Coordinates of C-alpha atoms and ligand atoms in Angstrom, one line a residue:
X143 CA 193.4 32.9 206.8
X144 CA 190.6 30.4 207.5
X145 CA 187.1 30.1 209.0
X146 CA 185.6 27.4 211.1
X147 CA 182.7 25.6 209.6
X148 CA 180.0 23.7 211.6
X149 CA 182.1 20.6 211.9
X150 CA 185.0 22.5 213.2
X151 CA 187.0 22.0 210.0
X152 CA 189.1 24.9 208.7
X153 CA 187.9 26.3 205.4
X154 CA 190.3 28.7 203.7
X155 CA 188.6 32.1 203.1
X156 CA 189.3 31.9 199.4
X157 CA 187.0 28.9 199.1
X158 CA 184.2 30.1 201.4
X159 CA 182.0 31.1 198.4
X160 CA 182.1 27.4 197.2
X161 CA 180.7 26.2 200.5
X162 CA 177.1 27.1 199.6
X163 CA 177.0 25.9 196.1
X164 CA 174.6 23.1 195.1
X165 CA 177.2 21.9 192.6
X166 CA 179.8 19.5 193.9
X167 CA 183.2 21.0 193.5
X168 CA 186.7 19.5 194.0
X169 CA 189.8 21.6 193.6
X170 CA 193.2 20.0 192.8
X171 CA 196.5 21.6 193.4
X172 CA 199.3 21.6 190.8
X173 CA 200.5 18.1 191.8
X174 CA 196.9 16.8 191.3
X175 CA 196.3 16.3 195.0
X176 CA 192.9 17.3 196.4
X177 CA 193.2 20.8 197.8
X178 CA 189.5 21.4 198.7
X179 CA 186.1 19.7 198.5
X180 CA 182.9 21.6 199.2
X181 CA 180.0 20.1 201.3
X182 CA 178.0 19.2 198.1
X183 CA 180.9 17.1 197.0
X184 CA 181.1 15.5 200.4
X185 CA 177.5 14.7 200.2
X186 CA 177.6 13.3 196.7
X187 CA 180.7 11.1 197.1
X188 CA 180.0 10.4 200.8
X189 CA 183.6 11.2 201.8
X190 CA 184.8 13.7 204.4
X191 CA 187.0 16.7 203.5
X192 CA 189.3 15.8 206.3
X193 CA 190.0 12.4 204.8
X194 CA 190.6 13.4 201.2
X195 CA 192.3 16.8 201.3
X196 CA 196.0 16.4 200.6
X197 CA 195.5 13.0 198.9
X198 CA 196.4 12.4 195.2
X199 CA 193.3 12.3 192.9
X200 CA 193.5 8.5 192.1
X201 CA 193.5 7.7 195.8
X202 CA 190.8 10.1 196.8
X203 CA 188.1 8.4 194.7
X204 CA 187.3 4.7 194.7
X205 CA 187.7 4.5 190.9
X206 CA 189.3 7.7 189.5
X207 CA 190.4 6.3 186.1
X208 CA 188.0 8.4 184.1
X209 CA 188.8 11.5 186.1
X210 CA 192.5 11.0 185.7
X211 CA 192.0 10.8 182.0
X212 CA 190.0 14.0 182.0
X213 CA 192.7 15.7 184.0
X214 CA 195.4 14.5 181.6
X215 CA 193.4 15.9 178.7
X216 CA 193.0 19.3 180.3
X217 CA 196.7 19.4 181.2
X218 CA 197.7 18.5 177.6
X219 CA 195.3 20.8 175.8
X220 CA 195.1 23.7 178.4
X221 CA 191.3 23.7 177.8
X222 CA 188.2 23.0 179.8
X223 CA 186.8 19.5 179.3
X224 CA 183.4 17.9 180.1
X225 CA 182.7 14.2 180.5
X226 CA 179.0 13.7 180.0
X227 CA 177.1 10.9 181.8
X228 CA 179.9 9.0 183.5
X229 CA 179.5 6.4 186.2
X230 CA 181.5 6.9 189.4
X231 CA 181.3 5.1 192.6
X232 CA 180.9 7.0 195.9
X233 CA 183.1 6.1 198.8
X234 CA 180.9 3.2 199.7
X235 CA 180.9 1.8 196.2
X236 CA 177.4 3.0 195.3
X237 CA 177.3 3.9 191.5
X238 CA 176.5 7.6 190.7
X239 CA 175.7 9.0 187.3
X240 CA 177.4 12.3 186.9
X241 CA 178.7 14.7 184.4
X242 CA 182.1 16.2 185.2
X243 CA 183.7 19.4 184.0
X244 CA 187.4 20.0 184.6
X245 CA 188.7 23.5 184.2
X246 CA 192.4 24.6 184.4
X247 CA 192.9 27.7 186.6
X248 CA 195.8 29.7 187.9
X249 CA 194.8 30.7 191.4
X250 CA 197.5 30.4 194.0
X251 CA 198.2 26.7 194.7
X252 CA 195.0 25.6 192.9
X253 CA 195.6 24.2 189.4
X254 CA 192.2 22.5 188.5
X255 CA 188.5 22.9 189.3
X256 CA 186.3 19.8 188.9
X257 CA 182.6 20.3 188.9
X258 CA 180.2 17.4 189.3
X259 CA 176.5 17.3 188.4
X260 CA 174.5 14.3 189.4
X261 CA 172.3 13.2 186.5
X262 CA 170.2 10.6 188.1
X263 CA 169.4 13.2 190.8
X264 CA 167.8 15.5 188.2
X265 CA 165.8 12.6 186.8
X266 CA 164.9 11.6 190.4
X267 CA 163.7 15.1 191.3
X268 CA 161.5 15.3 188.2
X269 CA 160.0 11.9 189.1
X270 CA 159.5 12.9 192.7
X271 CA 157.7 16.1 191.6
X272 CA 155.4 14.0 189.3
X273 CA 154.8 11.5 192.1
X274 CA 154.0 14.3 194.6
X275 CA 151.4 15.8 192.3
X276 CA 149.9 12.5 191.6
X277 CA 149.8 11.6 195.3
X278 CA 148.2 15.0 196.1
X279 CA 145.4 14.4 193.6
X280 CA 144.9 10.8 194.8
X281 CA 144.6 12.0 198.3
X282 CA 142.1 14.7 197.4
X283 CA 140.1 12.2 195.5
X284 CA 140.1 9.7 198.4
X285 CA 139.2 12.4 200.9
X286 CA 136.2 13.4 198.8
X287 CA 135.2 9.8 198.4
X288 CA 135.6 9.1 202.1
X289 CA 133.3 12.1 202.9
X290 CA 130.7 10.7 200.6
X291 CA 130.8 7.2 202.1
X292 CA 131.0 8.3 205.7
X293 CA 127.7 10.1 205.9
X294 CA 125.3 7.4 204.6
X295 CA 127.4 4.8 206.5
X296 CA 126.3 6.4 209.8
X297 CA 122.7 6.2 208.6
X298 CA 123.1 2.6 207.5
X299 CA 124.5 1.5 210.9
X300 CA 121.8 3.3 212.8
X301 CA 119.1 1.7 210.8
X302 CA 120.6 -1.8 211.3
X303 CA 120.6 -1.1 215.1
X304 CA 117.0 -0.1 215.0
X305 CA 116.1 -3.1 213.0
X306 CA 117.9 -5.3 215.4
X307 CA 115.6 -4.2 218.2
X308 CA 112.6 -5.0 216.1
X309 CA 113.7 -8.5 215.0
X310 CA 111.3 -11.2 216.3
X311 CA 114.0 -13.9 216.5
X312 CA 117.4 -13.6 218.2
X313 CA 119.2 -15.7 215.5
X314 CA 118.3 -13.1 212.9
X315 CA 120.5 -10.7 214.8
X316 CA 123.5 -12.4 213.2
X317 CA 122.6 -10.6 210.0
X318 CA 122.3 -7.1 211.5
X319 CA 125.5 -7.7 213.4
X320 CA 127.3 -8.3 210.1
X321 CA 126.0 -5.0 208.8
X322 CA 127.0 -3.2 212.0
X323 CA 130.5 -4.7 212.2
X324 CA 131.2 -4.1 208.5
X325 CA 129.9 -0.6 208.8
X326 CA 132.3 0.0 211.7
X327 CA 135.2 -1.4 209.8
X328 CA 134.5 0.9 206.9
X329 CA 133.9 3.8 209.2
X330 CA 137.4 3.4 210.7
X331 CA 139.0 3.1 207.3
X332 CA 137.2 6.3 206.3
X333 CA 138.5 8.0 209.4
X334 CA 142.0 7.1 208.5
X335 CA 141.5 8.4 205.0
X336 CA 140.2 11.7 206.4
X337 CA 142.7 12.5 209.2
X338 CA 145.8 13.9 207.4
X339 CA 144.4 17.4 207.0
X340 CA 145.3 18.9 210.4
X341 CA 147.9 21.6 210.1
X342 CA 151.0 20.9 212.2
X343 CA 151.3 22.7 215.6
X344 CA 154.9 23.8 215.4
X345 CA 157.2 23.9 218.4
X346 CA 160.9 23.3 219.1
X347 CA 161.4 19.6 219.2
X348 CA 164.4 17.3 219.2
X349 CA 164.3 14.3 216.9
X350 CA 165.5 12.1 219.6
X351 CA 162.5 12.8 221.8
X352 CA 160.4 11.7 218.9
X353 CA 162.4 8.5 218.4
X354 CA 162.5 7.7 222.1
X355 CA 158.7 8.0 222.4
X356 CA 158.3 5.7 219.4
X357 CA 160.8 3.3 220.8
X358 CA 159.1 3.0 224.2
X359 CA 155.6 2.7 222.6
X360 CA 156.8 0.0 220.2
X361 CA 158.6 -2.0 222.9
X362 CA 155.5 -1.9 225.1
X363 CA 153.4 -3.4 222.3
X364 CA 155.9 -5.8 220.7
X365 CA 157.0 -9.3 221.6
X366 CA 160.4 -9.9 223.3
X367 CA 162.1 -11.0 220.1
X368 CA 162.4 -7.5 218.7
X369 CA 165.4 -5.4 219.6
X370 CA 165.5 -1.7 218.9
X371 CA 169.0 -0.2 218.8
X372 CA 169.9 3.5 218.7
X373 CA 172.7 5.1 216.8
X374 CA 172.1 8.8 217.5
X375 CA 174.1 11.9 216.8
X376 CA 173.2 13.7 220.0
X377 CA 174.6 17.0 218.9
X378 CA 171.7 17.5 216.3
X379 CA 169.9 20.8 216.6
X380 CA 166.2 21.0 217.4
X381 CA 163.5 21.1 214.7
X382 CA 160.5 23.3 214.4
X383 CA 157.9 20.6 214.1
X384 CA 154.7 19.1 215.5
X385 CA 156.0 16.3 217.8
X386 CA 152.7 14.4 217.7
X387 CA 152.7 14.3 213.9
X388 CA 156.4 13.2 213.8
X389 CA 155.7 10.5 216.4
X390 CA 152.8 9.2 214.3
X391 CA 154.8 9.1 211.1
X392 CA 157.8 7.3 212.7
X393 CA 155.5 5.0 214.6
X394 CA 153.8 3.9 211.3
X395 CA 157.2 3.0 209.8
X396 CA 158.5 1.2 212.9
X397 CA 155.2 -0.7 213.3
X398 CA 155.5 -1.9 209.7
X399 CA 159.0 -3.2 210.4
X400 CA 157.8 -5.0 213.5
X401 CA 155.0 -6.6 211.6
X402 CA 157.2 -7.6 208.7
X403 CA 159.7 -9.3 211.0
X404 CA 157.0 -11.4 212.7
X405 CA 158.2 -10.9 216.2
X406 CA 161.9 -11.5 215.7
X407 CA 164.6 -9.2 214.5
X408 CA 166.4 -5.9 214.9
X409 CA 165.5 -2.3 214.2
X410 CA 168.1 0.5 214.2
X411 CA 167.1 4.1 214.8
X412 CA 169.9 6.2 213.2
X413 CA 170.3 10.0 213.1
X414 CA 172.8 12.2 211.4
X415 CA 173.1 15.7 210.1
X416 CA 172.7 16.3 206.3
X417 CA 174.1 19.3 204.6
X418 CA 173.1 21.3 201.5
X419 CA 170.0 19.1 200.7
X420 CA 167.2 19.8 198.3
X421 CA 163.8 18.8 199.6
X422 CA 160.6 19.2 197.8
X423 CA 162.3 21.7 195.3
X424 CA 163.8 23.8 198.1
X425 CA 167.4 23.9 199.1
X426 CA 168.4 23.9 202.8
X427 CA 171.7 24.3 204.4
X428 CA 171.0 21.8 207.1
X429 CA 168.6 19.0 207.6
X430 CA 168.1 16.1 210.0
X431 CA 168.4 12.6 208.6
X432 CA 166.6 9.9 210.6
X433 CA 166.7 6.3 209.4
X434 CA 164.7 3.3 210.5
X435 CA 166.5 0.2 209.4
X436 CA 165.3 -3.3 209.9
X437 CA 166.7 -6.7 209.1
X438 CA 163.4 -8.3 208.1
X439 CA 162.4 -10.0 204.8
X440 CA 162.2 -6.7 202.8
X441 CA 159.3 -5.1 201.0
X442 CA 157.4 -7.5 198.6
X443 CA 158.7 -6.7 195.1
X444 CA 155.2 -6.6 193.7
X445 CA 154.3 -3.5 195.7
X446 CA 157.8 -1.9 196.3
X447 CA 157.2 1.0 193.8
X448 CA 153.8 1.8 195.3
X449 CA 154.1 1.5 199.1
X450 CA 153.4 5.2 199.7
X451 CA 150.2 5.0 197.7
X452 CA 147.0 4.8 199.7
X453 CA 145.4 1.4 200.1
X454 CA 148.5 -0.5 198.9
X455 CA 149.3 -3.2 201.4
X456 CA 151.3 -6.4 201.3
X457 CA 150.1 -7.6 204.7
X458 CA 147.0 -9.6 205.6
X459 CA 144.6 -7.2 207.4
X460 CA 146.6 -4.1 206.4
X461 CA 144.7 -1.1 205.2
X462 CA 147.6 0.3 203.3
X463 CA 147.3 3.8 204.9
X464 CA 150.2 3.8 207.3
X465 CA 152.9 5.0 204.9
X466 CA 150.5 7.3 203.0
X467 CA 149.8 9.1 206.3
X468 CA 153.5 9.1 207.3
X469 CA 154.4 10.7 204.0
X470 CA 151.7 13.3 204.3
X471 CA 152.8 14.2 207.8
X472 CA 156.5 14.5 206.8
X473 CA 155.6 16.5 203.6
X474 CA 153.7 18.9 205.8
X475 CA 157.0 19.5 207.5
X476 CA 158.7 20.2 204.2
X477 CA 160.5 16.9 204.6
X478 CA 160.8 13.7 202.5
X479 CA 160.7 9.9 203.1
X480 CA 162.5 7.5 200.9
X481 CA 162.8 3.8 201.1
X482 CA 165.5 1.2 200.0
X483 CA 164.8 -2.4 200.6
X484 CA 166.2 -5.8 199.9
X485 CA 165.8 -9.1 201.9
X486 CA 167.6 -8.6 205.2
X487 CA 167.8 -4.8 205.0
X488 CA 165.0 -2.3 204.7
X489 CA 165.8 1.4 205.3
X490 CA 163.4 4.3 205.5
X491 CA 165.1 7.6 205.4
X492 CA 163.4 10.8 206.7
X493 CA 165.0 14.1 205.8
X494 CA 163.6 17.1 207.8
X495 CA 164.9 20.6 207.1
X496 CA 166.1 22.8 209.9
X497 CA 164.5 26.2 209.4
X498 CA 165.1 29.0 211.9
Ligands
LIG733 N1 159.9 -2.5 207.0 C1 159.1 -3.2 206.1 N2 159.5 -4.5 205.7 C2 158.7 -5.2 204.8 N3 157.6 -4.7 204.2 C3 157.2 -3.5 204.6 C4 157.9 -2.7 205.5 N4 157.3 -1.4 205.6 C5 156.2 -1.5 204.8 N5 156.2 -2.7 204.2 C6 155.1 -3.1 203.2 O1 154.5 -2.0 202.7 C7 153.1 -2.2 202.9 C8 152.4 -0.8 203.1 O2 152.6 -0.3 204.4 P1 151.5 0.6 205.1 O3 152.0 1.0 206.4 O4 151.2 1.8 204.1 O5 150.2 -0.2 205.1 P2 149.9 -1.5 206.0 O6 150.9 -1.7 207.1 O7 149.6 -2.6 205.2 O8 148.5 -1.1 206.7 P3 148.2 0.0 207.9 O9 149.6 0.6 208.2 O10 147.3 1.0 207.3 O11 147.7 -0.7 209.0 C9 152.9 -3.1 204.0 O12 151.7 -3.8 204.0 C10 154.1 -4.0 203.8 O13 153.8 -5.1 202.9
LIG734 MG1 151.4 0.0 208.3

């Protein structure tokens, strides 16, 4: 007997319980061929159940030598065995730090259970938690500071304007104009520091409506040399989100890409479904993944660890608030933003949970 999962793939009823586990599980049959992989394993190793089921273990993984050794050990000793902190490549060659437990079983045609725990993921989650806390307190501090600066700034500007009317010589106005202009600049920076506290106005929204709006806005304001390509999975379900806030977040990321490429280059808007993901400490069965990928020069190394912090900018005239704001808006939707960058490829990945 079997059941249809979301992708239309048949999952035997005996394995249904494994579908919802956060742990990556691979079952081998008695001939050491892959019998089943759960969605967490598909996510971890970036392979598809359809492609690996029925295939011998050494061929299912890009480098399965350590796993084959572990399996041999279990076969010889008829005992459970754990390999701590091994490095395995996923299907695209990206190295993963995992621990792997192999357990012999006698259950129908299944002979071995392999469980994988990603180690760097745990370290990453702890680091993300720390960063989130730090960012929240930074933002709170900045908001308070912005409030304190904003009020006297209004008075300062008003006084400069009054003074300007009283000045006996026109050429002295140059000085009051400097005060007024600088006060305006500071004022707009303070506004940007203060905005992210509106709560999202939630409604059903499709991620592609958001991306298409950003695409047309960007194309309207960018030079001809920028191409924006789409690679959409149009079957994605709607999100419960504030469309204006999502547009603002994506627009900030896309604008950065345009600015970094100095008027010439390609941006790809990419969407896919993500299954069994953990976002801000909560686990979701489904999430939407949207990536903004550009082929520009990459993020300057000196600031790459801090780009989401307020006031960090690598660009002349930049206020360093675009990504801070984008992150706040996405976090308000229980989502996350991550970034990977090297010269020639910068990729911002948004993950937004689907909650019904
Ligand atoms: N796609 C990208 N390619 C290269 N560098 C980037 C990219 N995205 C962001 N950056 C770098 O990260 C910095 C921070 O971006 P952020 O949007 O927070 O601030 P900003 O663009 O400098 O100013 P603001 O958005 O407030 O006008 C940028 O100044 C830029 O140096
Ligand atoms: Mg920006």
